[in-house]
PDB file of C-alpha atoms in Angstrom:
ATOM      1  CA  MET A 252     -18.400 -15.389   9.234  1.00 71.00           C
ATOM      2  CA  LYS A 253     -16.115 -12.637  10.336  1.00 75.00           C
ATOM      3  CA  LYS A 254     -17.424  -8.803  11.098  1.00 78.00           C
ATOM      4  CA  LYS A 255     -16.631  -6.700   8.303  1.00 82.00           C
ATOM      5  CA  TYR A 256     -14.382  -3.679   9.817  1.00 82.00           C
ATOM      6  CA  ARG A 257     -16.053  -0.364   8.797  1.00 84.00           C
ATOM      7  CA  SER A 258     -13.919   2.774   8.752  1.00 88.00           C
ATOM      8  CA  GLY A 259     -16.884   5.679   9.149  1.00 87.00           C
ATOM      9  CA  GLY A 260     -15.395   6.697  12.427  1.00 87.00           C
ATOM     10  CA  SER A 261     -11.663   6.893  10.919  1.00 91.00           C
ATOM     11  CA  LEU A 262     -12.633   8.934   7.910  1.00 92.00           C
ATOM     12  CA  VAL A 263     -14.747  11.297   9.563  1.00 91.00           C
ATOM     13  CA  ASN A 264     -11.872  11.878  11.641  1.00 91.00           C
ATOM     14  CA  ARG A 265      -9.445  12.203   9.120  1.00 93.00           C
ATOM     15  CA  ILE A 266     -11.608  14.434   6.765  1.00 92.00           C
ATOM     16  CA  ASN A 267     -12.570  16.692   9.808  1.00 88.00           C
ATOM     17  CA  ARG A 268      -8.565  17.261   9.480  1.00 90.00           C
ATOM     18  CA  GLN A 269      -8.140  17.610   6.723  1.00 92.00           C
ATOM     19  CA  SER A 270     -11.018  20.195   6.000  1.00 88.00           C
ATOM     20  CA  GLY A 271      -9.344  22.149   8.839  1.00 84.00           C
ATOM     21  CA  ARG A 272      -6.208  22.622   7.663  1.00 88.00           C
ATOM     22  CA  LEU A 273      -7.742  23.395   3.637  1.00 88.00           C
ATOM     23  CA  PHE A 274      -9.256  26.146   5.735  1.00 83.00           C
ATOM     24  CA  LYS A 275      -6.652  27.313   7.486  1.00 83.00           C
ATOM     25  CA  LYS A 276      -4.589  26.935   4.002  1.00 87.00           C
ATOM     26  CA  ILE A 277      -7.613  29.153   2.925  1.00 86.00           C
ATOM     27  CA  LEU A 278      -7.784  31.975   5.354  1.00 82.00           C
ATOM     28  CA  ASP A 279      -3.980  32.622   5.350  1.00 86.00           C
ATOM     29  CA  GLU A 280      -4.598  33.036   1.415  1.00 86.00           C
ATOM     30  CA  GLU A 281      -7.217  35.449   2.329  1.00 81.00           C
ATOM     31  CA  GLY A 282      -5.344  37.302   4.457  1.00 80.00           C
ATOM     32  CA  ILE A 283      -6.913  36.269   7.779  1.00 78.00           C
ATOM     33  CA  GLY A 284      -4.221  33.566   8.498  1.00 75.00           C
ATOM     34  CA  ASN A 285      -3.384  34.887  12.359  1.00 79.00           C
ATOM     35  CA  LEU A 286      -6.464  33.312  13.007  1.00 80.00           C
ATOM     36  CA  THR A 287      -6.870  29.962  14.347  1.00 82.00           C
ATOM     37  CA  GLU A 288      -9.639  27.314  12.115  1.00 78.00           C
ATOM     38  CA  GLY A 289     -11.309  27.722  15.853  1.00 86.00           C
ATOM     39  CA  GLN A 290     -11.609  31.451  15.660  1.00 88.00           C
ATOM     40  CA  GLY A 291     -12.178  30.760  12.048  1.00 82.00           C
ATOM     41  CA  ARG A 292     -15.053  28.633  12.979  1.00 85.00           C
ATOM     42  CA  VAL A 293     -16.669  31.456  15.967  1.00 91.00           C
ATOM     43  CA  ILE A 294     -15.996  34.621  13.691  1.00 87.00           C
ATOM     44  CA  TYR A 295     -18.518  32.764  10.752  1.00 83.00           C
ATOM     45  CA  ALA A 296     -20.535  32.207  13.375  1.00 89.00           C
ATOM     46  CA  LEU A 297     -21.152  35.699  14.590  1.00 89.00           C
ATOM     47  CA  HIS A 298     -21.399  37.082  11.034  1.00 84.00           C
ATOM     48  CA  GLU A 299     -23.812  35.056  10.494  1.00 82.00           C
ATOM     49  CA  ALA A 300     -25.855  36.185  13.928  1.00 87.00           C
ATOM     50  CA  PRO A 301     -28.011  38.604  14.828  1.00 88.00           C
ATOM     51  CA  ALA A 302     -26.437  42.327  15.476  1.00 84.00           C
ATOM     52  CA  ASP A 303     -26.802  42.052  19.109  1.00 89.00           C
ATOM     53  CA  GLY A 304     -24.966  38.449  18.703  1.00 91.00           C
ATOM     54  CA  LEU A 305     -25.586  34.777  20.164  1.00 94.00           C
ATOM     55  CA  SER A 306     -25.366  33.056  24.160  1.00 94.00           C
ATOM     56  CA  CYS A 307     -22.525  31.579  24.421  1.00 93.00           C
ATOM     57  CA  SER A 308     -24.845  27.880  23.960  1.00 92.00           C
ATOM     58  CA  ASP A 309     -25.824  29.107  20.426  1.00 94.00           C
ATOM     59  CA  LEU A 310     -22.193  30.066  19.688  1.00 95.00           C
ATOM     60  CA  GLY A 311     -21.397  27.193  20.700  1.00 93.00           C
ATOM     61  CA  THR A 312     -23.908  25.557  18.509  1.00 92.00           C
ATOM     62  CA  ALA A 313     -23.450  27.059  15.811  1.00 91.00           C
ATOM     63  CA  ALA A 314     -19.558  26.953  15.805  1.00 90.00           C
ATOM     64  CA  GLY A 315     -19.720  23.777  16.892  1.00 88.00           C
ATOM     65  CA  PHE A 316     -17.584  23.850  19.493  1.00 91.00           C
ATOM     66  CA  ASP A 317     -18.912  22.267  23.732  1.00 90.00           C
ATOM     67  CA  LYS A 318     -18.640  25.138  26.387  1.00 90.00           C
ATOM     68  CA  ALA A 319     -15.205  24.364  27.317  1.00 91.00           C
ATOM     69  CA  THR A 320     -13.006  24.652  24.327  1.00 93.00           C
ATOM     70  CA  LEU A 321     -15.573  27.691  23.560  1.00 95.00           C
ATOM     71  CA  SER A 322     -14.645  29.330  26.395  1.00 95.00           C
ATOM     72  CA  GLY A 323     -10.748  29.437  25.668  1.00 95.00           C
ATOM     73  CA  ILE A 324     -10.827  30.107  22.247  1.00 95.00           C
ATOM     74  CA  LEU A 325     -13.242  33.324  23.353  1.00 96.00           C
ATOM     75  CA  ASP A 326     -11.051  33.602  25.743  1.00 96.00           C
ATOM     76  CA  ARG A 327      -8.056  34.481  23.600  1.00 95.00           C
ATOM     77  CA  MET A 328     -10.474  36.317  21.051  1.00 94.00           C
ATOM     78  CA  GLU A 329     -11.394  38.766  23.864  1.00 95.00           C
ATOM     79  CA  GLN A 330      -7.728  39.386  24.886  1.00 95.00           C
ATOM     80  CA  THR A 331      -7.420  40.235  20.779  1.00 91.00           C
ATOM     81  CA  GLY A 332     -10.592  42.631  20.627  1.00 92.00           C
ATOM     82  CA  LEU A 333     -12.126  39.764  17.959  1.00 91.00           C
ATOM     83  CA  VAL A 334     -14.897  39.345  20.249  1.00 93.00           C
ATOM     84  CA  SER A 335     -16.444  40.862  23.560  1.00 95.00           C
ATOM     85  CA  ARG A 336     -18.477  39.451  26.250  1.00 95.00           C
ATOM     86  CA  VAL A 337     -21.316  41.094  27.461  1.00 94.00           C
ATOM     87  CA  PRO A 338     -24.599  40.990  29.457  1.00 93.00           C
ATOM     88  CA  SER A 339     -28.411  40.092  27.743  1.00 91.00           C
ATOM     89  CA  PRO A 340     -30.646  43.043  27.724  1.00 90.00           C
ATOM     90  CA  GLY A 341     -33.057  40.874  27.867  1.00 87.00           C
ATOM     91  CA  ASP A 342     -31.942  38.862  31.160  1.00 89.00           C
ATOM     92  CA  LYS A 343     -28.601  39.489  32.321  1.00 86.00           C
ATOM     93  CA  ARG A 344     -27.737  35.743  33.604  1.00 90.00           C
ATOM     94  CA  ILE A 345     -27.479  35.186  29.928  1.00 92.00           C
ATOM     95  CA  ILE A 346     -24.034  36.312  28.126  1.00 93.00           C
ATOM     96  CA  LEU A 347     -24.199  37.366  24.429  1.00 95.00           C
ATOM     97  CA  VAL A 348     -20.741  37.385  22.937  1.00 95.00           C
ATOM     98  CA  VAL A 349     -20.331  40.152  19.789  1.00 94.00           C
ATOM     99  CA  PRO A 350     -18.073  41.447  17.808  1.00 91.00           C
ATOM    100  CA  GLY A 351     -14.998  43.360  19.160  1.00 91.00           C
ATOM    101  CA  PRO A 352     -13.566  46.631  18.496  1.00 90.00           C
ATOM    102  CA  SER A 353     -10.899  44.126  15.952  1.00 86.00           C
ATOM    103  CA  PHE A 354     -13.647  42.080  14.601  1.00 83.00           C
ATOM    104  CA  PRO A 355     -12.736  42.488  10.493  1.00 77.00           C
ATOM    105  CA  GLU A 356     -15.151  44.766   9.348  1.00 77.00           C
ATOM    106  CA  ASP A 357     -14.370  43.309   5.294  1.00 80.00           C
ATOM    107  CA  ILE A 358     -15.349  39.883   7.046  1.00 77.00           C
ATOM    108  CA  GLY A 359     -18.436  38.625   5.461  1.00 72.00           C
ATOM    109  CA  LYS A 360     -17.063  38.764   2.103  1.00 79.00           C
ATOM    110  CA  LYS A 361     -14.128  37.267   2.925  1.00 82.00           C
ATOM    111  CA  PHE A 362     -15.685  34.391   4.808  1.00 78.00           C
ATOM    112  CA  THR A 363     -18.601  34.162   1.439  1.00 81.00           C
ATOM    113  CA  ARG A 364     -15.455  33.172  -0.555  1.00 85.00           C
ATOM    114  CA  LEU A 365     -13.959  30.944   1.816  1.00 84.00           C
ATOM    115  CA  SER A 366     -17.149  29.284   2.101  1.00 84.00           C
ATOM    116  CA  GLY A 367     -17.521  28.771  -1.445  1.00 89.00           C
ATOM    117  CA  ARG A 368     -14.410  27.402  -2.193  1.00 90.00           C
ATOM    118  CA  MET A 369     -14.193  24.785   0.748  1.00 90.00           C
ATOM    119  CA  THR A 370     -17.063  23.479  -0.765  1.00 92.00           C
ATOM    120  CA  GLU A 371     -16.018  23.029  -4.059  1.00 93.00           C
ATOM    121  CA  LEU A 372     -12.991  21.607  -2.445  1.00 92.00           C
ATOM    122  CA  PHE A 373     -14.903  19.399  -0.295  1.00 91.00           C
ATOM    123  CA  TYR A 374     -17.150  17.880  -2.948  1.00 96.00           C
ATOM    124  CA  GLY A 375     -15.678  18.339  -5.792  1.00 95.00           C
ATOM    125  CA  ASP A 376     -16.359  16.498  -8.326  1.00 97.00           C
ATOM    126  CA  MET A 377     -19.412  15.428  -7.026  1.00 97.00           C
ATOM    127  CA  THR A 378     -22.641  15.340  -8.746  1.00 97.00           C
ATOM    128  CA  GLU A 379     -25.394  17.210  -7.138  1.00 97.00           C
ATOM    129  CA  GLU A 380     -27.048  14.272  -6.053  1.00 98.00           C
ATOM    130  CA  GLU A 381     -24.155  13.044  -4.151  1.00 97.00           C
ATOM    131  CA  ARG A 382     -23.827  16.227  -2.620  1.00 97.00           C
ATOM    132  CA  ASP A 383     -26.988  15.751  -1.319  1.00 97.00           C
ATOM    133  CA  MET A 384     -26.963  12.476  -0.456  1.00 97.00           C
ATOM    134  CA  THR A 385     -23.418  12.761   1.778  1.00 96.00           C
ATOM    135  CA  ASP A 386     -25.222  15.670   3.409  1.00 95.00           C
ATOM    136  CA  GLU A 387     -27.487  13.377   4.597  1.00 97.00           C
ATOM    137  CA  LEU A 388     -25.194  10.753   5.389  1.00 95.00           C
ATOM    138  CA  LEU A 389     -23.336  12.484   7.676  1.00 93.00           C
ATOM    139  CA  THR A 390     -25.997  14.008   9.362  1.00 93.00           C
ATOM    140  CA  ARG A 391     -27.419  10.811  10.270  1.00 95.00           C
ATOM    141  CA  LEU A 392     -23.684  10.235  11.330  1.00 92.00           C
ATOM    142  CA  LEU A 393     -23.863  13.126  13.618  1.00 88.00           C
ATOM    143  CA  GLU A 394     -27.553  12.740  14.831  1.00 91.00           C
ATOM    144  CA  ASN A 395     -26.292   9.191  16.180  1.00 92.00           C
ATOM    145  CA  CYS A 396     -23.173  10.236  17.812  1.00 89.00           C
ATOM    146  CA  ARG A 397     -25.123  12.620  19.545  1.00 85.00           C
ATOM    147  CA  LYS A 398     -27.697  10.638  20.408  1.00 91.00           C
ATOM    148  CA  ALA A 399     -25.086   7.974  21.843  1.00 91.00           C
ATOM    149  CA  GLU A 400     -23.749  10.897  23.389  1.00 84.00           C
ATOM    150  CA  SER A 401     -26.932  12.047  25.461  1.00 81.00           C
ATOM    151  CA  ASP A 402     -27.932   8.331  25.543  1.00 79.00           C
ATOM    152  CA  ASP A 403     -24.290   7.979  28.140  1.00 69.00           C
ATOM    153  CA  SER A 404     -24.890  10.961  29.653  1.00 65.00           C
ATOM    154  CA  GLN A 405     -28.467   9.399  31.168  1.00 66.00           C
ATOM    155  CA  LYS A 406     -26.704   6.609  32.768  1.00 63.00           C
TER     156      LYS A 406
END
């Protein structure tokens, strides 16, 4: 019997690209289109973070970036004053990322609207039950990928 082809990985990749384009479109509509999608994710994570900022590790997790990708994004954001990197007062070995002097003051309201719009565009006409089931299945896919990556690093 022929093995059935599964397109989940391809679909997740296509959803990621499409939702990134939608995110960028909404950033433009909110008047913050000068940000890249990655910068938007960092700003959103910092907006949700404690006032004293996030460690680079925690920010990478919250924004969904690996260390190398986050470092490049932060370098560009720091050059424009969107973020600053400062030593942690409690442990000088830890670098915290905090909003910089150019960090948009009204970003909270804009990202709340953006998040609501993205949620509605993403889930569309799904019922609450379908939305919950989608979240559960996508979480399992992410966990499976993380586990596979961890298993590969153990070899």
